[in-house]
mmCIF file of C-alpha atoms and ligand atoms in Angstrom:
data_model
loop_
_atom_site.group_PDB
_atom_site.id
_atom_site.type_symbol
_atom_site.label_atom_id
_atom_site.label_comp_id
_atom_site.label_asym_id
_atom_site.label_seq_id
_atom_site.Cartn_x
_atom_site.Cartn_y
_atom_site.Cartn_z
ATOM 1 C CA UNK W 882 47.428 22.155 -21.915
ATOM 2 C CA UNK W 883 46.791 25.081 -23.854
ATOM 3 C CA UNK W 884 44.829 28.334 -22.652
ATOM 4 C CA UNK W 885 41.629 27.237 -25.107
ATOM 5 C CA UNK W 886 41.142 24.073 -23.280
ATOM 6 C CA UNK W 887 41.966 25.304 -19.963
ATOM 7 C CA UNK W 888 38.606 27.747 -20.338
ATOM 8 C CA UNK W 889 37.149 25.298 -21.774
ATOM 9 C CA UNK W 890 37.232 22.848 -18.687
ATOM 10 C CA UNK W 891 36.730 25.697 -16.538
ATOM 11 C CA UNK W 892 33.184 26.831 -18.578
ATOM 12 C CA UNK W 893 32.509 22.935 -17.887
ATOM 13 C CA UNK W 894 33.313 22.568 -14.211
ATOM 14 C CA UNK W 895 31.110 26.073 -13.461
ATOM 15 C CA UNK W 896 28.367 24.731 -15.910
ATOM 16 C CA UNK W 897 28.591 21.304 -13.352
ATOM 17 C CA UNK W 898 28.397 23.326 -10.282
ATOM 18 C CA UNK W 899 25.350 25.085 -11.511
ATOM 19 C CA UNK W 900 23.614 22.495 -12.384
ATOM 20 C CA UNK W 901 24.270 20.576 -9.013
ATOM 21 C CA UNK W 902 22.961 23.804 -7.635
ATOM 22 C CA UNK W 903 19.492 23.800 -9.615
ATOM 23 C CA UNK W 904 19.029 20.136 -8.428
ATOM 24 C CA UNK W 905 19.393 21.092 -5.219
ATOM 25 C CA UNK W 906 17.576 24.124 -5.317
ATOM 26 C CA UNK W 907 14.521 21.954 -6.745
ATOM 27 C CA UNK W 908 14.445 19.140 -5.021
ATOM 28 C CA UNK W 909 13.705 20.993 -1.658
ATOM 29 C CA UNK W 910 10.444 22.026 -3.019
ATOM 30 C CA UNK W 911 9.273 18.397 -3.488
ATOM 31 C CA UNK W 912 5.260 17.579 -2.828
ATOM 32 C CA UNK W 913 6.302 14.508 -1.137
ATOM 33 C CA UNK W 914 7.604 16.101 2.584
ATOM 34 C CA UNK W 915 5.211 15.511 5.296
ATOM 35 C CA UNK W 916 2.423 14.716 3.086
ATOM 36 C CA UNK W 917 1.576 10.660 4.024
ATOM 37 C CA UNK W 918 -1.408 9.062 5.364
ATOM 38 C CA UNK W 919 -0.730 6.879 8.262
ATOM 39 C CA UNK W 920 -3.588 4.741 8.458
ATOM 40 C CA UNK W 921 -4.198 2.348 11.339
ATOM 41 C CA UNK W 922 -6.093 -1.021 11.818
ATOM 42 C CA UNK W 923 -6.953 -4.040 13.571
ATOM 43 C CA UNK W 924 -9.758 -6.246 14.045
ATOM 44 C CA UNK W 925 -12.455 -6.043 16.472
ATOM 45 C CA UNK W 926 -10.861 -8.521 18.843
ATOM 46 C CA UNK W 927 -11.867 -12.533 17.700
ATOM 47 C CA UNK W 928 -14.888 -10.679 15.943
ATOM 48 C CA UNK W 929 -14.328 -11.195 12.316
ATOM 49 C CA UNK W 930 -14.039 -7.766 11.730
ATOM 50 C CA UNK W 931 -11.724 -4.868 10.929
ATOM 51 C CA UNK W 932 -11.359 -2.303 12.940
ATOM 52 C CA UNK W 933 -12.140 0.904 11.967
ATOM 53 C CA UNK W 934 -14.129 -0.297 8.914
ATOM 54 C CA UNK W 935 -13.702 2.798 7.216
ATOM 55 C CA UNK W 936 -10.128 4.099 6.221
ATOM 56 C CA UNK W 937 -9.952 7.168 4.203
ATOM 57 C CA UNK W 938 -7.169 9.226 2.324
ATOM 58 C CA UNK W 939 -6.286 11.489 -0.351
ATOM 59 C CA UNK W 940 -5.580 10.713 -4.203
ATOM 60 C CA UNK W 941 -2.010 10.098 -5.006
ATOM 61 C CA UNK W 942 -0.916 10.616 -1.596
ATOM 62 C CA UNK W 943 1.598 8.351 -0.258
ATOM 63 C CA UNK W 944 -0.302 5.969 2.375
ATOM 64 C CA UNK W 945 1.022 3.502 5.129
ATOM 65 C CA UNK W 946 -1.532 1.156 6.350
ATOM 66 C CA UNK W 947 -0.480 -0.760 9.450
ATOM 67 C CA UNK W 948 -2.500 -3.691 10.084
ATOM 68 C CA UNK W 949 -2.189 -5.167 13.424
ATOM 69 C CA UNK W 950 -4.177 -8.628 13.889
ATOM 70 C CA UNK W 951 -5.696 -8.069 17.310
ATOM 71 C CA UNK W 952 -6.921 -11.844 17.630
ATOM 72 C CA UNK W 953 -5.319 -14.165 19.485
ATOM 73 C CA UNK W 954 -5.564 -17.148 17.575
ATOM 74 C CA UNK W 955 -7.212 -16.146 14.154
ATOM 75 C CA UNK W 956 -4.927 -15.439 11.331
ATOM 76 C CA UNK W 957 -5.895 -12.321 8.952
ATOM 77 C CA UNK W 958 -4.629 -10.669 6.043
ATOM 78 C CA UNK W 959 -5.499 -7.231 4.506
ATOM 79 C CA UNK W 960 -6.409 -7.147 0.933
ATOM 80 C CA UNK W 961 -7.238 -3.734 -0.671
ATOM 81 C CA UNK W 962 -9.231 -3.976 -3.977
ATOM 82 C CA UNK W 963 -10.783 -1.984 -6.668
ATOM 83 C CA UNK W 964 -13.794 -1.992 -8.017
ATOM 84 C CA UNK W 965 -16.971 -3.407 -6.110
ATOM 85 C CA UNK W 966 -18.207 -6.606 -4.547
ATOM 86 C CA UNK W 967 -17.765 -8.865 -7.034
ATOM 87 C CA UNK W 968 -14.401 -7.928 -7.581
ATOM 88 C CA UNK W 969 -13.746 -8.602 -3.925
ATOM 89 C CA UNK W 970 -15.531 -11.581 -4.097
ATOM 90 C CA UNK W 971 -13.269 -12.768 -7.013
ATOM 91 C CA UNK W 972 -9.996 -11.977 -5.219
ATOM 92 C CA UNK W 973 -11.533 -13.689 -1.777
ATOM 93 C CA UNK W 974 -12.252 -16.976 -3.821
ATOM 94 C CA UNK W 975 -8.532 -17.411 -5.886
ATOM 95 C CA UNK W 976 -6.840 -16.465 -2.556
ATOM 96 C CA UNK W 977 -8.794 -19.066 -1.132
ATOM 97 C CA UNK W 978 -7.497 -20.999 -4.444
ATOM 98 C CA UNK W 979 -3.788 -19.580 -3.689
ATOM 99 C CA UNK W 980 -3.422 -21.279 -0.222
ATOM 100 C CA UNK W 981 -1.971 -20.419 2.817
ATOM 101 C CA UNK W 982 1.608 -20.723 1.374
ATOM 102 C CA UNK W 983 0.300 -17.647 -0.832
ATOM 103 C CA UNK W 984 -1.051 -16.092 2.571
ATOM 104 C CA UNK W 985 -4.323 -16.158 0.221
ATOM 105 C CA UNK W 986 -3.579 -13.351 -1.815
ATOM 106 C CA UNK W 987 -3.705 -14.407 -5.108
ATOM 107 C CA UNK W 988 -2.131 -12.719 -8.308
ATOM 108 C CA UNK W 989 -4.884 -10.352 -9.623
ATOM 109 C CA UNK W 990 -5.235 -7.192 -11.094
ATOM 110 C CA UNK W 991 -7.157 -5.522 -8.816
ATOM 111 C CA UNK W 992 -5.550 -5.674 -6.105
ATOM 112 C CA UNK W 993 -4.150 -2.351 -4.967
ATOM 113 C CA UNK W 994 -1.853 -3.225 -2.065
ATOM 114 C CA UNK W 995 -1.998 -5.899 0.945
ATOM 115 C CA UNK W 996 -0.865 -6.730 3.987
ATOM 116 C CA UNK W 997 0.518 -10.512 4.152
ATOM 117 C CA UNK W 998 -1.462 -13.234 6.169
ATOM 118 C CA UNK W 999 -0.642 -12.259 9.949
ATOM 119 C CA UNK W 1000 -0.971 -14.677 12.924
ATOM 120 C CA UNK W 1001 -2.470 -13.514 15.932
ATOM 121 C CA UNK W 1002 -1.038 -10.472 17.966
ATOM 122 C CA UNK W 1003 0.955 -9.952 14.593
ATOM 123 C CA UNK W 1004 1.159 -6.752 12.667
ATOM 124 C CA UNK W 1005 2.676 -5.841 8.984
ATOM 125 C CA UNK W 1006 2.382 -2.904 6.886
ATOM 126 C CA UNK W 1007 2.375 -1.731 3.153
ATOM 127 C CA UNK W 1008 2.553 1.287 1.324
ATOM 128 C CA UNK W 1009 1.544 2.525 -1.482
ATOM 129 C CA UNK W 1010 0.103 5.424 -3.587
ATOM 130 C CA UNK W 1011 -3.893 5.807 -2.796
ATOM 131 C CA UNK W 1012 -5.721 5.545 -6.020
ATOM 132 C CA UNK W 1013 -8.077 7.858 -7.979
ATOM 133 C CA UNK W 1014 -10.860 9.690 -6.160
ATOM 134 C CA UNK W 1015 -13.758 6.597 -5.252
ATOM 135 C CA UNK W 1016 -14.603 3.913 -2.603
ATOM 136 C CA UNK W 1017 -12.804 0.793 -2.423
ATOM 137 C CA UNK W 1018 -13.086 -2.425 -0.597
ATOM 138 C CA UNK W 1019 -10.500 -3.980 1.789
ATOM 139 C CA UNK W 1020 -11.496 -7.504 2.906
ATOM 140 C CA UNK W 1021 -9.421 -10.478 4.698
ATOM 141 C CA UNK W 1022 -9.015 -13.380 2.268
ATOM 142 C CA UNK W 1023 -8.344 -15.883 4.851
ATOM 143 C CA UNK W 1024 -11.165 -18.221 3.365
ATOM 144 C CA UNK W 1025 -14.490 -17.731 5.182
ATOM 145 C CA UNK W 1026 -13.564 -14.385 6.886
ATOM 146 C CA UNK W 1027 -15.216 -11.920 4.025
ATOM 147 C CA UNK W 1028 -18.289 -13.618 3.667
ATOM 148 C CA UNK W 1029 -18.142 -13.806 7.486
ATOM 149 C CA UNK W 1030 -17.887 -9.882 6.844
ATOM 150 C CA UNK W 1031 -14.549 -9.157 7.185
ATOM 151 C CA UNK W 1032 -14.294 -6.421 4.702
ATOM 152 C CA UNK W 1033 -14.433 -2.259 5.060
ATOM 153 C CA UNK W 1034 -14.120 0.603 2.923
ATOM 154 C CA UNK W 1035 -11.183 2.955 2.233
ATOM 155 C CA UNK W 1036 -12.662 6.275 0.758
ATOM 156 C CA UNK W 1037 -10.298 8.097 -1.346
ATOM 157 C CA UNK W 1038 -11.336 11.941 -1.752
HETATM 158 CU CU1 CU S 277 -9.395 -12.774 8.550
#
């Protein structure tokens, strides 16, 4: 190996280290540390009802929603949506279509994130990023439940 090459290698291997360095450097500064919304629910006991109704978070932050089915005998799913009631009435009647092997959520393109069918004492969780700025619905698409008024409203500011 002559001298040339030998630099040459050398100017690579420091370049390298730099650049390992910069990542470094830059990744520490990331907006993602510390900065998720753990969010909370059940249901109001056998009530057909989510409890709290009202979730809220901030745009684009990372959010966890745990949904723990406080029933003891009811099965209930969490099914965040956008847009307004007649979206959520749309999702509520093809997960009705989808069937309990679906856990009644259904393929759409509203829906934002869920929670899969739970039995009673159950809980799951999903995350996800929370959407623009607005008000969205969550509702349980086990059939009967939303019109029943299982449903609430996840305000993203
Ligand atoms: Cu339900």
């Amino acid at each position: 190996m002559n001298l040339k090459v030998r630099s040459w290698l050398s100017a690579v291997a420091l370049a390298s280290a730099l650049a390992l360095t910069a990542c470094g450097g830059s990744s520490g500064g990331g907006t993602e540390a510390g900065g998720g919304a753990n969010l909370n629910i059940s249901t109001a006991g056998e009530a057909l009802q989510f409890a709290p109704a009202a979730l809220s978070a901030t745009a684009g932050q990372q959010a966890k929603v745990t949904f723990k089915n406080g029933s003891a005998a009811q099965k209930h799913n969490w099914v965040l949506v956008k847009g307004g009631d007649a979206e959520a009435q749309k999702v509520d009647d093809e997960g009705a279509a989808a069937g309990e092997a679906a856990g009644y959520i259904p393929t759409d393109p509203n829906i934002i994130a869920s929670v899969k069918l739970l039995n009673g004492g159950e809980t799951g969780s999903t995350s996800f990023a929370a959407p623009a700025a607005g008000s969205y619905i969550f509702l349980c698409t086990f059939p009967g439940h939303y019109v029943a008024g299982m449903k609430g409203t996840l305000t993203v500011k």
